[in-house]
């Protein structure tokens, strides 16, 4: 168990998800973020749906007035059908980060220890700080969160309030948690009495391989399954959802009453109309096709221009590539400086280290390919090759 | 100083602002709430502004993507001009309640004591519970929060982290804090080193008397001034703002990064376009004219049908009437039952008591006149007269 304050994660000055305060050199190609491509967001369909909404007096009344803390009923029903749960277990949130914070405030007692992915999505550590700074880093390996590692720590006497992992297309580590480990993690939680906070914003964006079922999470009294429309309909909506065990629905709603009453009725009204009109699946199909092409362009260019330079797994979905430097002699900080000087910026792996040993994560780079065109991605790799050769 | 848990405020089961779970008899006239009249909300103008927005590619990009944690720049500038402050001190929130919670989480240490209005808006006590349950109730008198009462307690040795009051058209007590007391409260805060959390959602809705300046709050390093578009553009937006002392801007933003990233870009884009198009003032003018008429109808009917039954002050703005029962022999609980049986429901005064002595608040009733027509208000009073005679 370690204290977050001993780490150099910059937790006292979170920079936001796109590192808005980082100023790359003029003309640099930014592989930062995890921001969906603007051209993948359904602006025209939203305009149509929104115009209908404002012409419908009953819908206008619902959009402009207070609404239930749980969320708009038809939106919750639509989400519940996709998740395979009773609508009563769905709570609409102000996006995925808000769902994570609600989960933390609901199940993590002040000062408790929480097991987290290592490498980890730093935003979760920021959310966690509202309750605790004690974390138990758990390695993320080829098939995700190392459940056996955590089990060994628990057998040795460690105790945790919750375990946090990104289940599909991990940020930053790109991998997905295997079906066996989903069941094993939930069983471990039931045996030791901790909560599992499952963060799943990239789940819909699968462009290869087979969907890994979420039933293990959605059927457990110990799992909180957090998702969002951020990566499919756009971050700007700030609309997401939680699938909660029944006994946590009322505690989360009581918390909402204290924090923010409910998610915007306006955004819920538009998103509800959009998804119940059957428009969502096409958005996901178009987005995954776009991201498949981009991931392919990036991986292809790396093989072509920097052969042998990285250990690379071709992504099966999501927004990130997490290549590992093949040569131990290379200095990641120097590579980053050379890349930036040659007009490419990306996220350095050490930024995601959850443990005190940052060396493993520091051998990786996180390339976000989602909001760059194939031509930009190829040009970025060409520049990297020039910089690093 | 008292512990909230000793009170019967139902804090563990907040019912929401409109008491959605309260089921009045069929056909009853509801004077509950504090909900703006639907006909006072600018649905048509919003439809127009929204349609323009979705046709403007640059605006669409801003609406669908992440945006700065502080809020949309032109929206902050518009707010800052009205508040007479630098835009850097404005942070956009997810509505007034969210602003109150951010204030509490920023300036109230765990377990600290907070001075609050008595009677009090119960929602603030729910928000406060995220940090503390210790309150020091301060009477709300004819010219608002009793600053001298608090000063005496502080001289006697009591210490507080913050003082909370609704400055204009108090909920539930209808009064406004006088100009002298605004200055006195801020001076007291500066002398004793506590924060003033000023809740001001009804400020725009003045239909009589003169605006009481907010410069005393906006020029103090000790005051957090919380406001919202909830009562003018509608609760459904969940868009509000805080005017913060400079030294609290970054702490609030760091908290946002942990809690919810930022307020919806979609709602901010529409509200920004709406207010910068100059459409807001007309909304406020129309709304105050509507509420003036309704307040007048209610007060007139009470004088006509129940003369001498209440001590009544004619409201100068806001959404509430807070009449006091003139006869000490009347039992408020019995009156409430008789009223409900005759088809009128309102909020009983005791619901708003912050102190352990609930007798004073219990002599009052809170009538919300905002979302009832003059005819409904007159019929409600006619029913009350039948019930109580």
XYZ file of C-alpha atoms in Angstrom:
778
model
C 0.000 0.000 0.000
C 1.346 3.426 -0.867
C 0.294 6.999 -0.290
C -0.556 8.959 -3.405
C 1.139 12.043 -2.039
C 4.501 10.266 -2.347
C 4.029 9.976 -6.114
C 4.836 12.483 -8.769
C 1.466 12.316 -10.480
C 0.893 16.030 -10.167
C -2.344 15.316 -8.314
C -2.519 18.765 -6.867
C -2.685 20.262 -10.295
C -4.664 17.934 -12.550
C -4.391 19.246 -16.042
C -7.595 17.803 -17.417
C -7.876 14.970 -19.851
C -6.414 16.664 -22.850
C -3.656 18.447 -20.958
C -4.977 21.755 -22.155
C -2.106 23.579 -20.476
C 0.552 21.632 -22.395
C 1.631 23.736 -25.361
C 3.227 21.622 -28.088
C 5.427 23.380 -30.670
C 3.546 25.083 -33.551
C 2.565 22.605 -36.241
C 3.108 19.612 -33.976
C 0.908 16.557 -34.473
C -0.780 15.813 -31.150
C -1.305 12.171 -30.261
C -2.580 13.166 -26.839
C -6.004 12.991 -25.428
C -8.418 10.171 -25.879
C -10.751 12.644 -27.482
C -13.231 11.243 -30.001
C -12.867 12.405 -33.598
C -15.219 15.294 -34.265
C -16.232 13.653 -37.569
C -17.328 10.560 -35.595
C -19.802 12.577 -33.527
C -23.351 12.715 -34.938
C -23.791 16.488 -35.269
C -26.388 16.354 -38.058
C -28.554 13.725 -36.420
C -28.364 15.613 -33.127
C -29.456 18.810 -34.891
C -32.489 16.959 -36.307
C -33.426 15.343 -33.009
C -32.922 18.598 -31.134
C -35.147 20.516 -33.590
C -37.926 17.935 -33.092
C -37.562 18.188 -29.346
C -38.041 21.958 -29.175
C -41.216 21.621 -31.303
C -42.777 19.100 -28.900
C -44.440 20.958 -25.981
C -44.409 17.970 -23.652
C -40.734 17.292 -24.344
C -39.886 20.981 -23.891
C -41.556 20.977 -20.480
C -39.544 17.918 -19.443
C -36.310 19.422 -20.775
C -36.668 22.771 -19.018
C -37.897 21.614 -15.607
C -36.478 19.525 -12.768
C -36.309 15.781 -13.476
C -35.840 12.648 -11.354
C -32.422 12.215 -9.729
C -32.151 8.714 -11.267
C -32.435 10.074 -14.798
C -34.998 10.235 -17.624
C -37.101 7.018 -17.580
C -36.892 6.058 -21.265
C -33.152 6.738 -21.298
C -32.646 4.511 -18.274
C -34.764 1.796 -19.928
C -32.714 1.949 -23.112
C -29.467 1.710 -21.123
C -30.869 -1.092 -18.962
C -31.777 -3.176 -22.032
C -28.234 -2.874 -23.376
C -26.742 -3.722 -19.990
C -29.177 -6.581 -19.390
C -30.352 -5.248 -16.031
C -33.502 -3.878 -14.429
C -33.921 -0.123 -15.183
C -34.148 0.503 -11.435
C -30.427 -0.230 -11.189
C -29.393 2.447 -13.723
C -28.523 5.975 -12.584
C -27.737 8.632 -15.201
C -24.601 10.658 -14.400
C -22.789 13.762 -15.652
C -20.336 11.593 -17.593
C -17.915 8.820 -16.708
C -15.700 10.817 -14.352
C -18.760 11.815 -12.348
C -19.776 8.146 -12.156
C -16.333 7.260 -10.793
C -16.557 10.004 -8.144
C -20.053 8.929 -7.101
C -18.763 5.363 -6.805
C -15.797 6.461 -4.690
C -17.906 8.638 -2.396
C -20.408 5.808 -1.966
C -18.181 2.807 -1.245
C -14.751 4.122 -0.175
C -14.520 5.168 3.454
C -12.213 8.030 4.326
C -8.610 6.840 4.422
C -9.396 3.337 3.138
C -7.108 1.570 0.645
C -8.193 1.047 -2.961
C -6.551 -1.344 -5.422
C -5.990 0.340 -8.782
C -4.699 -0.526 -12.223
C -0.961 -0.014 -12.699
C -0.600 1.720 -15.141
C -3.713 3.696 -14.251
C -6.015 6.307 -15.742
C -4.822 9.279 -13.615
C -8.304 10.815 -13.539
C -9.408 8.002 -11.265
C -6.703 8.900 -8.754
C -7.921 12.500 -8.785
C -11.468 11.286 -8.112
C -10.190 8.949 -5.412
C -8.558 11.835 -3.569
C -11.996 13.065 -2.459
C -12.023 10.039 -0.125
C -8.513 8.648 0.266
C -4.906 8.755 -0.917
C -4.068 5.133 -0.111
C -3.724 2.882 -3.116
C -2.598 -0.670 -3.776
C -1.246 -0.744 -7.345
C -2.090 -3.946 -9.231
C -0.229 -4.679 -12.478
C -2.189 -4.632 -15.723
C -0.939 -7.552 -17.802
C -1.794 -8.966 -21.240
C -5.306 -10.008 -20.187
C -5.914 -7.024 -17.906
C -5.910 -6.350 -14.159
C -3.818 -9.032 -12.448
C -6.497 -10.581 -10.251
C -4.134 -13.277 -8.921
C -1.674 -10.592 -7.782
C -4.457 -8.925 -5.797
C -5.635 -12.280 -4.415
C -2.117 -12.966 -3.115
C -2.006 -9.572 -1.405
C -5.379 -10.204 0.212
C -4.264 -13.673 1.365
C -1.212 -12.000 2.883
C -3.466 -9.754 4.960
C -3.932 -6.577 2.922
C -7.467 -5.167 3.016
C -9.117 -2.884 0.486
C -12.405 -0.997 0.207
C -12.530 -1.276 -3.573
C -10.672 -2.324 -6.692
C -10.652 -0.143 -9.798
C -10.056 -1.253 -13.365
C -10.850 -0.238 -16.948
C -12.359 -3.430 -18.334
C -12.294 -2.952 -22.117
C -9.528 -1.327 -24.188
C -7.691 -0.141 -21.132
C -6.492 3.431 -20.785
C -3.557 3.538 -21.204
C -2.621 -0.155 -21.532
C -4.930 -0.992 -24.436
C -5.744 -4.549 -23.212
C -9.105 -5.967 -22.116
C -9.883 -7.974 -19.006
C -10.474 -11.615 -19.975
C -13.827 -13.274 -19.327
C -12.266 -15.607 -16.740
C -10.709 -12.728 -14.855
C -13.988 -10.778 -14.819
C -15.558 -13.671 -12.944
C -12.479 -14.145 -10.753
C -12.370 -10.458 -9.783
C -16.029 -10.410 -8.824
C -15.659 -13.650 -6.837
C -12.677 -12.206 -5.003
C -14.712 -9.090 -4.176
C -17.540 -11.238 -2.839
C -15.139 -13.342 -0.760
C -13.265 -10.400 0.799
C -16.143 -7.922 0.880
C -14.792 -5.113 -1.276
C -16.407 -3.248 -4.172
C -15.296 -3.459 -7.803
C -15.423 -0.157 -9.675
C -15.466 -1.041 -13.365
C -14.745 1.837 -15.720
C -15.903 1.036 -19.230
C -16.025 4.126 -21.489
C -14.427 2.429 -24.506
C -16.496 -0.753 -24.482
C -18.650 0.137 -27.499
C -15.636 0.918 -29.665
C -14.632 -2.651 -30.583
C -13.348 -3.139 -34.129
C -11.745 -6.586 -33.825
C -12.208 -9.678 -31.675
C -15.332 -10.592 -29.720
C -17.269 -8.590 -27.173
C -16.407 -9.607 -23.624
C -19.581 -9.963 -21.664
C -20.283 -7.558 -18.812
C -22.772 -9.907 -17.125
C -20.166 -10.840 -14.512
C -20.208 -7.215 -13.340
C -23.901 -6.560 -13.828
C -24.948 -9.634 -11.866
C -22.778 -8.990 -8.813
C -23.819 -7.209 -5.635
C -20.224 -6.034 -5.381
C -19.661 -4.366 -8.772
C -20.353 -0.789 -9.857
C -20.253 -0.606 -13.641
C -19.564 2.925 -14.933
C -20.048 3.944 -18.557
C -20.677 7.091 -20.578
C -21.752 8.522 -23.935
C -18.515 10.560 -23.945
C -16.589 8.466 -26.461
C -19.543 7.847 -28.800
C -21.880 10.890 -28.713
C -19.229 13.303 -27.468
C -17.581 14.540 -24.260
C -19.571 17.778 -24.385
C -22.839 16.143 -23.338
C -21.548 15.129 -19.911
C -24.036 12.254 -19.872
C -23.094 8.820 -18.633
C -24.517 6.110 -16.418
C -23.846 3.665 -13.623
C -25.204 0.148 -13.283
C -25.464 -0.299 -9.521
C -26.224 -3.228 -7.264
C -29.734 -2.659 -5.896
C -28.525 -1.824 -2.397
C -26.397 1.074 -3.697
C -29.072 2.844 -5.764
C -30.548 4.831 -2.887
C -27.155 5.794 -1.375
C -26.049 7.136 -4.766
C -29.297 9.072 -5.197
C -28.973 10.569 -1.713
C -25.500 11.693 -2.712
C -26.828 13.242 -5.946
C -29.357 15.193 -3.878
C -26.440 16.668 -1.986
C -24.078 17.235 -4.916
C -25.974 18.390 -7.976
C -29.673 17.312 -7.864
C -29.713 15.601 -11.275
C -28.070 15.499 -14.693
C -29.235 18.256 -17.060
C -32.773 17.587 -18.287
C -31.900 19.288 -21.585
C -29.024 16.956 -22.414
C -30.927 13.904 -21.198
C -33.961 14.845 -23.291
C -31.838 15.097 -26.458
C -29.793 11.961 -25.778
C -32.931 10.009 -24.831
C -34.661 11.016 -28.050
C -31.521 10.190 -30.032
C -31.031 6.688 -28.677
C -34.696 5.698 -28.535
C -35.019 6.739 -32.200
C -32.566 3.920 -32.951
C -29.764 6.236 -34.073
C -27.061 5.049 -31.694
C -25.921 1.802 -33.315
C -25.054 3.522 -36.588
C -22.940 6.082 -34.701
C -21.020 3.257 -33.053
C -20.595 1.391 -36.354
C -19.260 4.489 -38.117
C -16.969 5.403 -35.219
C -15.446 1.950 -34.910
C -14.827 1.820 -38.666
C -13.050 5.168 -38.421
C -10.940 4.107 -35.423
C -10.116 0.742 -37.007
C -8.716 2.560 -40.018
C -6.733 4.956 -37.844
C -5.326 2.284 -35.560
C -4.321 0.331 -38.666
C -2.627 3.359 -40.221
C -0.652 4.038 -37.043
C 0.433 0.431 -36.483
C 1.273 -0.010 -40.178
C 3.412 3.130 -40.216
C 5.275 2.111 -37.048
C 6.108 -1.294 -38.579
C 7.188 0.386 -41.801
C 9.233 3.325 -40.479
C 10.418 2.063 -37.094
C 10.657 -1.723 -37.507
C 11.717 -3.501 -34.328
C 11.701 -0.267 -32.360
C 8.592 -1.193 -30.361
C 6.757 -4.265 -29.100
C 3.301 -3.597 -30.511
C -0.073 -5.271 -30.075
C -2.635 -4.327 -32.699
C -5.582 -2.749 -30.818
C -8.962 -4.499 -30.949
C -10.806 -1.313 -30.062
C -10.678 1.903 -28.099
C -8.609 4.998 -28.755
C -5.071 4.093 -27.675
C -1.904 2.308 -28.695
C 0.489 1.458 -25.857
C 3.721 0.351 -27.554
C 6.717 -0.747 -25.468
C 10.232 0.343 -26.328
C 12.047 -2.790 -27.488
C 15.560 -1.534 -26.738
C 16.503 -1.131 -23.078
C 19.179 1.419 -23.940
C 16.726 4.088 -25.090
C 15.949 6.976 -22.748
C 12.185 7.714 -22.899
C 12.614 11.328 -21.747
C 15.151 12.008 -24.475
C 12.932 10.360 -27.079
C 10.051 12.568 -25.979
C 12.141 15.717 -26.314
C 13.404 14.680 -29.752
C 9.869 13.834 -30.881
C 8.518 17.181 -29.697
C 11.396 19.018 -31.383
C 10.451 17.211 -34.605
C 6.743 18.026 -34.281
C 5.091 15.048 -32.572
C 3.725 14.956 -29.037
C 2.305 11.998 -27.181
C 1.785 10.976 -23.577
C 4.806 9.465 -21.857
C 4.178 6.153 -20.118
C 5.492 7.262 -16.721
C 2.538 9.640 -16.481
C 0.313 6.582 -15.881
C 2.456 4.769 -13.303
C 0.442 4.017 -10.160
C 3.241 2.309 -8.242
C 6.405 3.781 -6.821
C 8.300 1.793 -9.482
C 7.724 3.879 -12.583
C 10.270 2.076 -14.736
C 7.859 -0.418 -16.258
C 5.300 2.175 -17.377
C 8.105 4.489 -18.495
C 9.120 1.938 -21.162
C 5.759 2.595 -22.842
C 4.337 5.457 -24.857
C 0.655 6.229 -25.204
C -0.357 7.203 -28.703
C -3.945 8.395 -29.070
C -4.977 7.829 -32.690
C -8.659 8.736 -32.426
C -8.675 12.372 -33.477
C -5.907 12.276 -36.097
C -6.426 11.321 -39.759
C -4.513 8.363 -41.262
C -2.375 10.880 -43.183
C -1.533 12.743 -39.976
C -0.732 9.497 -38.201
C 1.626 8.405 -41.006
C 3.283 11.815 -41.010
C 3.669 11.663 -37.223
C 5.452 8.318 -37.472
C 7.642 9.577 -40.308
C 8.692 12.475 -38.051
C 9.373 10.109 -35.163
C 11.562 7.984 -37.418
C 13.532 11.051 -38.471
C 13.881 12.174 -34.846
C 14.940 8.823 -33.437
C 17.187 7.383 -36.140
C -23.972 24.717 18.009
C -26.107 21.658 17.284
C -25.701 18.406 15.419
C -27.884 17.989 12.375
C -28.529 14.364 13.151
C -30.548 15.433 16.190
C -33.007 17.236 13.955
C -36.014 15.851 12.181
C -35.068 17.249 8.800
C -35.172 13.883 7.123
C -31.620 14.401 5.925
C -31.098 10.764 5.226
C -33.940 10.757 2.774
C -33.957 14.110 0.993
C -37.034 14.243 -1.125
C -35.811 16.691 -3.714
C -36.935 20.241 -4.150
C -40.436 19.557 -5.292
C -41.069 16.692 -2.892
C -41.788 14.402 -5.799
C -42.658 11.579 -3.431
C -45.408 13.570 -1.709
C -48.710 12.556 -3.255
C -51.361 15.214 -2.677
C -55.016 14.220 -3.038
C -56.351 14.136 -6.620
C -57.314 17.584 -7.840
C -55.365 19.336 -5.088
C -53.773 22.693 -5.851
C -50.076 22.432 -5.098
C -48.373 25.487 -3.629
C -45.162 23.508 -3.173
C -41.932 23.795 -4.953
C -40.198 26.954 -5.921
C -40.427 25.773 -9.508
C -40.530 28.473 -12.170
C -43.706 28.734 -14.252
C -43.280 26.815 -17.485
C -44.829 29.742 -19.369
C -42.067 32.003 -17.990
C -39.339 29.849 -19.531
C -38.209 30.938 -23.007
C -38.910 27.757 -24.978
C -39.350 29.410 -28.366
C -36.258 31.575 -28.141
C -34.248 28.572 -26.972
C -35.499 26.569 -29.958
C -34.311 29.344 -32.297
C -30.922 29.732 -30.630
C -30.455 25.976 -30.524
C -31.268 25.609 -34.231
C -28.675 28.266 -35.087
C -26.118 26.530 -32.916
C -26.402 23.151 -34.629
C -25.960 24.860 -38.035
C -22.687 26.522 -36.985
C -19.793 24.052 -37.402
C -17.487 25.854 -34.983
C -20.186 26.046 -32.327
C -21.060 22.378 -32.860
C -17.441 21.381 -32.301
C -17.335 23.372 -29.068
C -20.652 21.916 -27.888
C -19.737 18.270 -28.522
C -16.168 18.245 -27.203
C -14.491 18.794 -23.824
C -14.429 22.400 -22.648
C -12.524 24.347 -19.968
C -13.326 23.479 -16.348
C -14.008 27.171 -15.614
C -16.764 27.353 -18.226
C -17.348 28.775 -21.714
C -15.390 32.049 -22.063
C -18.124 34.294 -23.482
C -20.628 32.988 -20.936
C -18.221 33.771 -18.095
C -17.636 37.242 -19.525
C -21.355 37.928 -19.726
C -21.827 36.773 -16.120
C -18.791 38.760 -14.966
C -20.169 41.975 -16.468
C -23.459 41.549 -14.619
C -21.645 40.743 -11.379
C -19.137 43.562 -11.809
C -16.105 41.294 -11.433
C -13.186 40.039 -13.493
C -14.213 37.008 -15.633
C -11.349 35.057 -14.050
C -13.351 34.925 -10.830
C -16.408 33.275 -12.428
C -16.769 29.479 -12.518
C -19.740 27.923 -14.320
C -21.491 25.191 -12.305
C -24.139 22.516 -12.781
C -26.737 24.756 -11.126
C -27.058 26.477 -7.775
C -27.043 23.355 -5.614
C -23.787 22.262 -7.247
C -22.330 25.697 -6.505
C -23.279 25.326 -2.846
C -21.651 21.890 -2.651
C -18.471 23.121 -4.331
C -18.384 26.000 -1.826
C -18.844 23.626 1.116
C -16.202 21.179 -0.111
C -13.766 24.056 -0.685
C -14.054 26.067 2.537
C -15.622 23.813 5.181
C -13.224 21.445 6.882
C -14.548 18.100 8.006
C -16.500 18.448 11.227
C -16.331 22.259 11.305
C -19.312 24.372 12.392
C -21.266 26.417 9.851
C -23.706 29.207 10.711
C -26.926 28.868 8.712
C -30.174 30.737 8.207
C -32.976 29.754 10.585
C -35.379 29.038 8.907
C -33.115 27.490 6.267
C -33.307 26.117 2.731
C -33.010 22.398 3.618
C -31.051 21.640 0.438
C -28.120 23.530 1.882
C -28.076 21.257 4.911
C -28.003 18.221 2.596
C -25.052 19.754 0.728
C -23.371 20.593 4.025
C -23.537 16.961 5.124
C -20.785 16.093 2.640
C -18.423 17.944 5.018
C -20.061 18.378 8.423
C -23.225 18.042 10.467
C -22.466 20.867 12.929
C -24.533 23.990 12.461
C -25.043 27.235 14.322
C -28.592 28.406 13.474
C -28.893 32.197 13.074
C -32.377 33.745 13.045
C -33.623 35.295 9.820
C -35.425 38.507 10.792
C -37.225 41.244 8.839
C -34.035 42.445 7.154
C -32.470 39.011 6.744
C -29.769 36.950 8.492
C -29.286 38.337 12.015
C -25.647 39.419 11.755
C -25.611 40.892 15.261
C -26.800 37.570 16.717
C -23.869 35.833 15.023
C -21.450 38.565 16.126
C -22.529 38.021 19.746
C -21.955 34.283 19.458
C -18.501 34.876 17.994
C -17.653 37.347 20.762
C -18.736 34.683 23.222
C -16.171 32.290 21.756
C -18.030 30.281 19.114
C -16.007 29.631 15.950
C -17.334 28.846 12.481
C -15.845 27.873 9.131
C -18.588 29.576 7.142
C -21.914 31.379 7.299
C -24.685 30.574 4.835
C -27.554 32.836 3.818
C -29.955 33.425 0.932
C -29.461 37.127 0.285
C -32.449 38.117 -1.862
C -36.052 36.913 -1.476
C -35.119 34.330 1.080
C -36.285 30.746 0.792
C -38.467 30.259 2.764
C -38.587 33.556 4.705
C -39.181 35.839 1.723
C -37.087 38.747 3.123
C -33.874 40.247 1.702
C -30.669 41.027 3.538
C -30.343 44.804 3.964
C -27.441 46.691 2.400
C -26.008 47.519 5.846
C -26.111 43.895 6.926
C -24.409 42.752 3.717
C -21.458 44.932 4.625
C -21.617 43.961 8.309
C -21.654 40.230 7.497
C -18.643 40.511 5.209
C -16.762 42.614 7.785
C -17.519 40.047 10.469
C -16.198 37.300 8.166
C -13.013 39.261 7.551
C -12.524 39.900 11.262
C -13.067 36.304 12.382
C -11.688 34.582 9.287
C -14.698 32.601 8.116
C -16.237 32.331 4.637
C -19.634 33.690 3.647
C -21.603 31.435 1.287
C -24.196 33.664 -0.357
C -26.988 31.809 -2.164
C -28.772 34.104 -4.592
C -30.982 32.188 -7.064
C -33.953 34.574 -6.800
C -32.030 37.826 -7.134
C -33.136 38.582 -10.704
C -36.813 38.122 -9.862
C -37.444 41.510 -8.223
C -40.848 43.068 -8.949
C -40.952 45.776 -6.283
C -38.461 47.843 -4.283
C -34.858 48.506 -5.267
C -32.088 46.089 -6.151
C -29.757 45.501 -3.221
C -26.231 45.668 -4.460
C -24.077 42.536 -4.384
C -20.800 44.493 -4.486
C -20.267 43.851 -0.768
C -20.047 40.131 -1.569
C -18.231 40.414 -4.877
C -15.513 42.654 -3.452
C -14.673 40.503 -0.437
C -11.955 37.853 -0.233
C -14.235 36.023 2.172
C -17.465 35.708 0.165
C -18.535 33.022 -2.311
C -21.499 34.261 -4.302
C -23.576 31.440 -5.816
C -26.211 32.007 -8.488
C -27.946 30.045 -11.233
C -30.085 30.239 -14.380
C -32.493 27.780 -12.713
C -35.224 30.255 -11.789
C -35.018 32.271 -15.027
C -34.072 29.938 -17.909
C -35.244 26.763 -16.175
C -34.078 24.124 -13.702
C -33.538 21.612 -16.507
C -30.396 23.317 -17.796
C -28.411 22.683 -14.628
C -26.285 25.731 -15.387
C -25.287 28.197 -12.691
C -22.207 30.069 -11.562
C -20.046 31.094 -8.636
C -18.263 34.395 -8.139
C -15.172 33.424 -6.186
C -12.423 35.348 -4.430
C -9.310 34.971 -6.587
C -7.561 32.658 -4.141
C -10.426 30.126 -4.319
C -10.662 29.813 -8.115
C -7.940 27.201 -8.489
C -9.095 25.111 -5.485
C -12.610 24.979 -6.950
C -11.263 24.018 -10.378
C -9.118 21.260 -8.862
C -12.254 19.971 -7.177
C -14.158 20.051 -10.492
C -11.392 17.985 -12.070
C -12.071 15.364 -9.420
C -15.857 15.530 -9.398
C -17.211 16.003 -12.901
C -14.619 17.634 -15.240
C -16.852 20.502 -16.410
C -20.455 21.582 -16.947
C -22.034 20.217 -20.129
C -20.625 21.950 -23.206
C -23.994 21.505 -24.940
C -25.982 23.381 -22.305
C -23.291 26.039 -21.940
C -23.152 26.572 -25.715
C -26.919 27.154 -25.876
C -27.100 29.344 -22.762
C -24.038 31.333 -23.889
C -25.592 31.987 -27.294
C -28.891 32.884 -25.645
C -27.516 35.448 -23.209
C -24.922 36.982 -25.537
C -27.696 37.499 -28.110
C -29.263 39.864 -25.580
C -32.301 37.676 -24.943
C -31.974 37.344 -21.174
C -33.302 40.681 -19.932
C -36.653 40.206 -21.662
C -37.026 36.778 -20.044
C -36.449 38.329 -16.633
C -38.870 41.193 -17.340
C -41.613 38.812 -18.461
C -41.022 36.455 -15.533
C -41.083 39.166 -12.894
C -44.307 40.610 -14.376
C -45.856 37.139 -14.168
C -44.720 36.547 -10.584
C -45.785 40.058 -9.503
C -49.303 39.287 -10.740
C -49.352 35.915 -9.007
C -47.991 37.199 -5.709
C -50.599 39.965 -5.854
C -53.409 37.503 -6.540
C -52.364 35.307 -3.609
C -51.931 38.142 -1.128
C -55.171 39.789 -2.271
C -57.148 36.564 -1.880
C -55.727 35.947 1.597
C -56.756 39.436 2.710
C -60.194 38.937 1.190
C -61.033 35.398 2.314
C -58.971 35.032 5.486
C -58.726 38.571 6.881
C -56.625 38.787 10.053
C -55.748 35.100 9.852
C -52.112 35.758 8.920
C -49.417 38.391 9.360
C -48.450 38.981 5.733
C -45.687 40.970 4.061
C -46.254 41.587 0.356
C -43.293 39.978 -1.486
C -40.923 42.257 -3.425
C -39.701 39.390 -5.566
C -38.912 35.704 -5.671
C -41.293 32.771 -5.627
C -42.521 32.496 -2.031
C -44.939 33.916 0.502
C -44.115 33.149 4.166
C -47.218 34.204 6.119
C -47.293 33.833 9.898
C -50.364 32.524 11.700
C -51.781 35.445 13.676
C -53.649 33.366 16.238
C -51.552 31.420 18.722
C -54.353 28.950 19.349
C -54.227 27.434 15.856
C -52.507 24.062 15.400
C -50.393 24.154 12.191
C -50.492 20.379 11.761
C -54.258 20.316 11.973
C -54.536 23.229 9.536
C -52.329 21.354 7.095
C -54.509 18.234 7.313
C -57.691 20.259 6.813
C -56.166 22.103 3.875
C -55.054 18.880 2.203
C -58.483 17.320 2.779
C -59.979 20.349 1.046
C -57.591 20.189 -1.897
C -54.690 22.549 -1.111
C -51.132 21.537 -0.233
C -48.272 23.775 0.820
C -45.014 23.427 2.715
C -45.320 23.563 6.498
C -42.975 26.003 8.200
C -41.447 23.471 10.575
C -39.847 21.766 7.555
C -37.435 24.724 7.357
C -36.469 24.988 11.026
C -32.699 24.852 11.447
C -32.664 25.158 15.232
C -33.875 22.704 17.826
C -36.695 25.140 18.594
C -39.079 24.540 15.715
C -41.960 26.533 17.208
C -41.117 29.815 15.525
C -40.849 28.357 12.012
C -43.897 26.175 12.655
C -46.072 29.302 12.986
C -45.353 29.984 9.321
C -46.553 28.436 6.071
C -44.645 28.557 2.799
C -46.834 29.190 -0.198
C -45.108 28.944 -3.556
C -47.078 31.015 -6.058
C -44.739 30.788 -9.048
C -46.222 27.911 -11.002
C -49.933 28.483 -10.257
C -52.189 30.840 -12.212
C -53.961 33.720 -10.433
C -57.235 31.789 -10.793
C -55.681 28.715 -9.168
C -54.242 30.825 -6.371
C -57.618 32.429 -5.662
C -59.333 29.034 -5.716
C -56.660 27.665 -3.357
C -57.332 30.446 -0.864
C -61.103 29.965 -1.182
C -60.596 26.277 -0.297
C -58.365 27.203 2.642
C -61.049 29.575 3.916
C -63.677 26.823 3.681
C -61.337 24.357 5.410
C -60.310 26.631 8.244
C -63.515 28.484 9.081
